[in-house]
Structures are given as structure tokens and as C-alpha cells.
Short mmCIF file of C-alpha atoms (C1' of nucleotides) in Angstrom, two decimals:
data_model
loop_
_atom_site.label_atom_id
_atom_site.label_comp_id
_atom_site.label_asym_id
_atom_site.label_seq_id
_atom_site.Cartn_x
_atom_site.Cartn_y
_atom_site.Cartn_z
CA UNK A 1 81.27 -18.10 127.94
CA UNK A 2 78.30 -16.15 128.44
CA UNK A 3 78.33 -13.01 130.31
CA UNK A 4 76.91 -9.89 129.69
CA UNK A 5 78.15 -6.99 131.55
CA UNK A 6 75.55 -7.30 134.59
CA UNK A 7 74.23 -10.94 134.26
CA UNK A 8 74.55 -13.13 136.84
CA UNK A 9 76.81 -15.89 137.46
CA UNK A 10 76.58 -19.24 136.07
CA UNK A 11 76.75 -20.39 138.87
CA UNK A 12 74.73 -21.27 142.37
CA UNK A 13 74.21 -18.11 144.85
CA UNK A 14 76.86 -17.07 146.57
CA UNK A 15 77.44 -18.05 150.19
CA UNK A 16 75.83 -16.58 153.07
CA UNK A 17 78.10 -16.02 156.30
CA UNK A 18 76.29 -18.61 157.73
CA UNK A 19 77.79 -21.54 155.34
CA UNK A 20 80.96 -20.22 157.35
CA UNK A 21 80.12 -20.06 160.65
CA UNK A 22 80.41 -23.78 161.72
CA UNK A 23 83.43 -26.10 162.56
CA UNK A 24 86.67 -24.91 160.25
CA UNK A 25 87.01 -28.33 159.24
CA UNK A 26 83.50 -29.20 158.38
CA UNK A 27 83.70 -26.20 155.94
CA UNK A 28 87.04 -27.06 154.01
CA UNK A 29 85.05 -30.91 153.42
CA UNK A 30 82.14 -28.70 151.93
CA UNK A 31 83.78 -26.11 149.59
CA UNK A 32 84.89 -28.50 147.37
CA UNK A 33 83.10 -28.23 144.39
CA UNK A 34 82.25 -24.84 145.35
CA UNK A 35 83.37 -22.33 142.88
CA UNK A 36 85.71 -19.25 143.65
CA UNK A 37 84.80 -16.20 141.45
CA UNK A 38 86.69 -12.71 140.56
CA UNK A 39 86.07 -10.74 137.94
CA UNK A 40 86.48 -12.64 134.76
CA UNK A 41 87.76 -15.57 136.10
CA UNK A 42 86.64 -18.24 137.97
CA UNK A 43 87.73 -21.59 139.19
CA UNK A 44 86.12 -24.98 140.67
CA UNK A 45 87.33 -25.63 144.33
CA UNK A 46 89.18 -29.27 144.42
CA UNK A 47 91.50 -28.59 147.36
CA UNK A 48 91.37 -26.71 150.86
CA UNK A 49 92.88 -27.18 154.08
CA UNK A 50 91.51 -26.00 157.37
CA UNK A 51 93.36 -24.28 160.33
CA UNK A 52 92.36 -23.50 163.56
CA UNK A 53 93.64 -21.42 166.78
CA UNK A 54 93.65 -24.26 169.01
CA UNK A 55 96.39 -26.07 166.93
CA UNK A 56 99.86 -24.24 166.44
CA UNK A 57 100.42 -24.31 162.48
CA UNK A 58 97.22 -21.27 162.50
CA UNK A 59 98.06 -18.29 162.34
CA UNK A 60 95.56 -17.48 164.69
CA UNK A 61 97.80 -19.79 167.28
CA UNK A 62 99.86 -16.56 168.87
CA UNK A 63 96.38 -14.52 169.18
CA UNK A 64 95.03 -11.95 167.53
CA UNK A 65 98.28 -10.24 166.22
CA UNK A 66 98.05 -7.49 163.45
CA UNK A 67 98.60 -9.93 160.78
CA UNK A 68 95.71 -13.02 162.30
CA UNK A 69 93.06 -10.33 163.67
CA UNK A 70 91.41 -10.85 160.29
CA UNK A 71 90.74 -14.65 160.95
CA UNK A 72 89.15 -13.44 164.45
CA UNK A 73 86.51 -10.77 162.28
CA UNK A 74 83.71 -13.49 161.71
CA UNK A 75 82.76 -15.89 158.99
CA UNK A 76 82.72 -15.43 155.43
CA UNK A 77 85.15 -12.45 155.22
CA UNK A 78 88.63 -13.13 153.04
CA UNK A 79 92.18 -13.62 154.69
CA UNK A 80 94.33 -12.84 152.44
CA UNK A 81 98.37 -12.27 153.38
CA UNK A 82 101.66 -13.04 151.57
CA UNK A 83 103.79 -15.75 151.46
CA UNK A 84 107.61 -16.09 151.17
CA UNK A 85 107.60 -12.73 149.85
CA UNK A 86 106.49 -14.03 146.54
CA UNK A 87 103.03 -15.49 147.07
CA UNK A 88 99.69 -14.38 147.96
CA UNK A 89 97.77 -17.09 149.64
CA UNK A 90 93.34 -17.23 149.70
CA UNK A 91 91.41 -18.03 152.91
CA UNK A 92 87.89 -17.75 154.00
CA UNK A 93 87.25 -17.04 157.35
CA UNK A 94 85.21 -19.45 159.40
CA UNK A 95 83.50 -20.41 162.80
CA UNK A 96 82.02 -17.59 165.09
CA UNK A 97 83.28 -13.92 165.82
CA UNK A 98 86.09 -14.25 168.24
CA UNK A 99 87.54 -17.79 167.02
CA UNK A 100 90.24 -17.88 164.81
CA UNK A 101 89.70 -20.41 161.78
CA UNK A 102 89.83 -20.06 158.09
CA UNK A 103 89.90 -22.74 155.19
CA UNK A 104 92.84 -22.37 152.48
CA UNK A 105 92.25 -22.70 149.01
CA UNK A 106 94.79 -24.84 147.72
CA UNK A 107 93.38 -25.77 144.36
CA UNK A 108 91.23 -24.69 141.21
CA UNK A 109 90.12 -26.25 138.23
CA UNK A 110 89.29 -23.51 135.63
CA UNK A 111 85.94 -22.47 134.71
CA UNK A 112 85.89 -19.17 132.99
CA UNK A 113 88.80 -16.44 131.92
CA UNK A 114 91.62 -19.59 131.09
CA UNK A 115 93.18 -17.49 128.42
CA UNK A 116 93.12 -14.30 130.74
CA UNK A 117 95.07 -17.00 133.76
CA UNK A 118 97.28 -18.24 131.16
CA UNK A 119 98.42 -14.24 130.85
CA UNK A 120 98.99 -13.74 134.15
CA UNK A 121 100.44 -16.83 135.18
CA UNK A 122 102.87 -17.17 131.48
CA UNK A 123 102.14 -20.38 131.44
CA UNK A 124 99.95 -22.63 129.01
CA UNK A 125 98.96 -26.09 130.18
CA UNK A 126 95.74 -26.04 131.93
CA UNK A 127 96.57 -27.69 134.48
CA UNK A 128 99.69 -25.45 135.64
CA UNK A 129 97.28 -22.29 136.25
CA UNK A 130 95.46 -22.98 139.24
CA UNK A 131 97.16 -26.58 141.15
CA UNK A 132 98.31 -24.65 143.73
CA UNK A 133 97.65 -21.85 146.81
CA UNK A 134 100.52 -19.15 145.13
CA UNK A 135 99.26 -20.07 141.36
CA UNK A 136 95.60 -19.71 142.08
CA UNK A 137 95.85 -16.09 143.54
CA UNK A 138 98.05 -15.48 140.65
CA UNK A 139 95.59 -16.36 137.59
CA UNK A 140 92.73 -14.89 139.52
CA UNK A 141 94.26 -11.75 140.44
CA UNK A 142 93.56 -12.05 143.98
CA UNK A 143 95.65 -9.62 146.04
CA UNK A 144 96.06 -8.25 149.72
CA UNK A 145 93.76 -5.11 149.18
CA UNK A 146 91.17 -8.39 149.00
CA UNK A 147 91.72 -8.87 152.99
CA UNK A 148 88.87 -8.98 155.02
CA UNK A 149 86.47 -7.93 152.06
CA UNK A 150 82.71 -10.18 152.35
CA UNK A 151 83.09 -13.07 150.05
CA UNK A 152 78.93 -13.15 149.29
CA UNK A 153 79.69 -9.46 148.35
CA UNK A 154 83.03 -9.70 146.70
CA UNK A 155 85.12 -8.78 144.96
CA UNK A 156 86.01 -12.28 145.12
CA UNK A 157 82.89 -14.53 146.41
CA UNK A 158 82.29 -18.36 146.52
CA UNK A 159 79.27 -20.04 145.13
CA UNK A 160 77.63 -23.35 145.95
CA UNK A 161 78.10 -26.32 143.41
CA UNK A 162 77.25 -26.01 140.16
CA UNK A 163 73.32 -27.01 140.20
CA UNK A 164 73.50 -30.38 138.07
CA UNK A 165 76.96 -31.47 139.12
CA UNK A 166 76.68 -34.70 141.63
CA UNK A 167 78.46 -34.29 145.47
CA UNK A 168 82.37 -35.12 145.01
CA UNK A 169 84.28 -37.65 145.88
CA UNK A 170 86.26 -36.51 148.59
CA UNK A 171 89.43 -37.89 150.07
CA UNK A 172 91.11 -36.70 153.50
CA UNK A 173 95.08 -36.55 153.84
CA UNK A 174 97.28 -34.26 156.09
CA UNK A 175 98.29 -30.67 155.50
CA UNK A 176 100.92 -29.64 153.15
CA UNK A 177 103.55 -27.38 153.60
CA UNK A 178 103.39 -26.75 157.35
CA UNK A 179 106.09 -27.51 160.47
CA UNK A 180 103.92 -27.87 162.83
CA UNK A 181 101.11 -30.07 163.84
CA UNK A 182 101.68 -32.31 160.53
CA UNK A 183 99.36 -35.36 161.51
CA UNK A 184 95.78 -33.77 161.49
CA UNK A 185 94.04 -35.10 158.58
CA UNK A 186 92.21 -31.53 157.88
CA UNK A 187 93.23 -31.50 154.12
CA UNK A 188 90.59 -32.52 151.51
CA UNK A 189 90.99 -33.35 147.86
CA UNK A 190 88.73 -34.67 145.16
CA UNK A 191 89.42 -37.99 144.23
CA UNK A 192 91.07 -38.15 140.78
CA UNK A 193 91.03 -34.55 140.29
CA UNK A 194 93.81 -32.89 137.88
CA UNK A 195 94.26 -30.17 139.17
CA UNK A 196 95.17 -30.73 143.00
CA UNK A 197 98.62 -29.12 143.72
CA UNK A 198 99.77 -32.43 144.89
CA UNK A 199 98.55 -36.20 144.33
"C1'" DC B 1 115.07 -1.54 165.62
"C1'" DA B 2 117.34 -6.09 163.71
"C1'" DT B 3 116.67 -10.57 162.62
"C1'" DG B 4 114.79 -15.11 161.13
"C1'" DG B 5 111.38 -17.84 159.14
"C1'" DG B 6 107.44 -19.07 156.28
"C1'" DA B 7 100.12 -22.44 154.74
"C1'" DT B 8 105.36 -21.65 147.71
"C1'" DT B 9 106.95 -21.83 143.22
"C1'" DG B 10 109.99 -22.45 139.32
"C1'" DA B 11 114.47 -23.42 137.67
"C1'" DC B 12 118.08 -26.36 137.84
"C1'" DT B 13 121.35 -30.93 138.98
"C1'" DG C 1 116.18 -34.64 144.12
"C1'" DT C 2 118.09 -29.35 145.59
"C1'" DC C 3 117.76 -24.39 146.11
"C1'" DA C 4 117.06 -19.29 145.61
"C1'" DA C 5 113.74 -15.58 145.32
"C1'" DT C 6 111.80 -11.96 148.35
"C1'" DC C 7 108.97 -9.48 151.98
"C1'" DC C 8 105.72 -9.29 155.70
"C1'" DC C 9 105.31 -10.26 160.22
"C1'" DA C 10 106.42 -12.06 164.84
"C1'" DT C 11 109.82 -12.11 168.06
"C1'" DG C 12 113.49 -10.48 170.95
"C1'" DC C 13 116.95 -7.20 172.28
#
DNA sequence: CATGGGATTGACT
DNA sequence: GTCAATCCCATGC
């Protein structure tokens, strides 16, 4: 890779707020192909999943409890918050001040820093570092002192597509994972992609 | 204050 | 296919 200490990203600018201040699911369809940076390491976007406070798997649902006031904060600030007491799981916050919406980042493919994920995950196939919401936070390093930190500011950001790559193919299926309010179709993958956590 | 469950993963049968 | 790990948070007494 390139990357001199102070040169810019390879990559497109990074996302205004405003990207993230429309309808949640409107902004999981467009951040695929839209690439998730930290430090070193950075990863292509080929899986999210939108929530929302007006349907009960959010965890915005309740209100704005300790834990959810972060997805009430405005757009384009990270939600970041642990899982199963093993996992830290990515979101971006969406839609206006006051509403509760983010979009999950369920899936990478590698960019830059593979051999750095491949130390922090222990693992070696490519494909094994980032297919997943636990994995991805994992090889990127992205932990809970990350919550509610700007994501055009960082220290994690998202950039827009990689200049020359065409739009993705994108395919819509329901949300993994979840109890509750299984059949909206507010997960998006790209079509034939390797790296989505599940086919 | 005690308890139960979860937007997952990795190891194992 | 099954199942444990492990801890924050929401809920209820």
C-alpha cells in the first residue's frame, strides 16, 4: 500500500452527516461499496442492515435508554456497544436528531492492513477476517471508547466508493440474527460477494 | 440489587 | 447440526 504518515486516503472523501440524515434504510442500500477506515486498516462495505425505533428488534424501540441514547444523537456519529459479552458490534447513526436509526455493518472485504487483521483476528484465510459484525470490529480494532465519535472525523470514518469502481449489485433479504420483527427485508448484500457473513 | 437475554463466533458431534 | 463463552444493559422486585 501506499501511505505516508499524513497522506490522504485512497479513497473517496469521507461522508458528511448529511449522507446520514435520510431514511435508515435508504442508507444501509447506499453504504455498500462504501469503505470503513481505522487506522491501518480498512475494509470495503458488502453487508449492512438497518434498524429503526418504530420496529421492536432496534434498540432504539424501548426509548432513549442509557445504552440507545447514542442512536437518538444525530447522523453520522458511531454506535458502538457489545454483544454477548464477547463481541463488539459497528453502527452508524442515521435519520434526524431525535429519531433513533442506525445501519449495522455486517460485512468487509479487506482493503488495506490484511496481515495486521490476520493478527488480531488469529486467523489466515481472507475471507474469515471481516464476514461478519463480531469479526469486523475485531480485525479493525474498533472498540466501545469509538461510541458516538463523528465518523467524517474519525477515528473510524466511512468513505464514498472507490472513484472508478461501477455501483454494486445489490440484493435485499431479511435481517439476521434478530427475534423480533424477522420479515422486513432491510438487509442488503452484494451479489456474489465473498465475504458476506452469510450467503 | 438480582436476574435473564442478546443485531455472535468458534469449537465440537 | 449443537452449544458454551461472557458481560452489558434492561427489566422487575
Amino acid at each position: 500500500m501506499t501511505a505516508a504518515a499524513g497522506a490522504s486516503h485512497p479513497y473517496g472523501p469521507a461522508l458528511a452527516p448529511s449522507f446520514y440524515d435520510r431514511d435508515v434504510v435508504t442508507v444501509a442500500r447506499h453504504l455498500i461499496g462504501c469503505v470503513l477506515v481505522h487506522g491501518e486498516t480498512a475494509g470495503r462495505i458488502v453487508e449492512t442492515e438497518a434498524y429503526h425505533q418504530d420496529e421492536p428488534a432496534c434498540h432504539a424501540y424501548v426509548g432513549p435508554t442509557p445504552r440507545a441514547a447514542t442512536l437518538f444523537k444525530g447522523p453520522g456519529i458511531a454506535y458502538v456497544y457489545f454483544s454477548y459479552g464477547i463481541h463488539t458490534l459497528f453502527n452508524a447513526v442515521c435519520e434526524s436528531t431525535g429519531v433513533g436509526a442506525a445501519v449495522l455493518v455486517r460485512a468487509l472485504e479487506p482493503l488495506c492492513g490484511e496481515e495486521l487483521m490476520r493478527a488480531r483476528r488469529g486467523r489466515d484465510p481472507l475471507t474469515d477476517l471481516c464476514s461478519g459484525p463480531g469479526k469486523l470490529t475485531q480485525a479493525l480494532a474498533i472498540e466501545l471508547s469509538h461510541n458516538e465519535r463523528p465518523l467524517d472525523r474519525g477515528p473510524v470514518t466511512i468513505h464514498a466508493r472507490m472513484p472508478l469502481e461501477h455501483a454494486p449489485a445489490i440484493a435485499e433479504r431479511t435481517r439476521i440474527g434478530i427475534t423480533k420483527a424477522t420479515e422486513l427485508p432491510w438487509r442488503f448484500v452484494e451479489v456474489g460477494n465473498a465475504h458476506v457473513s452469510r450467503p
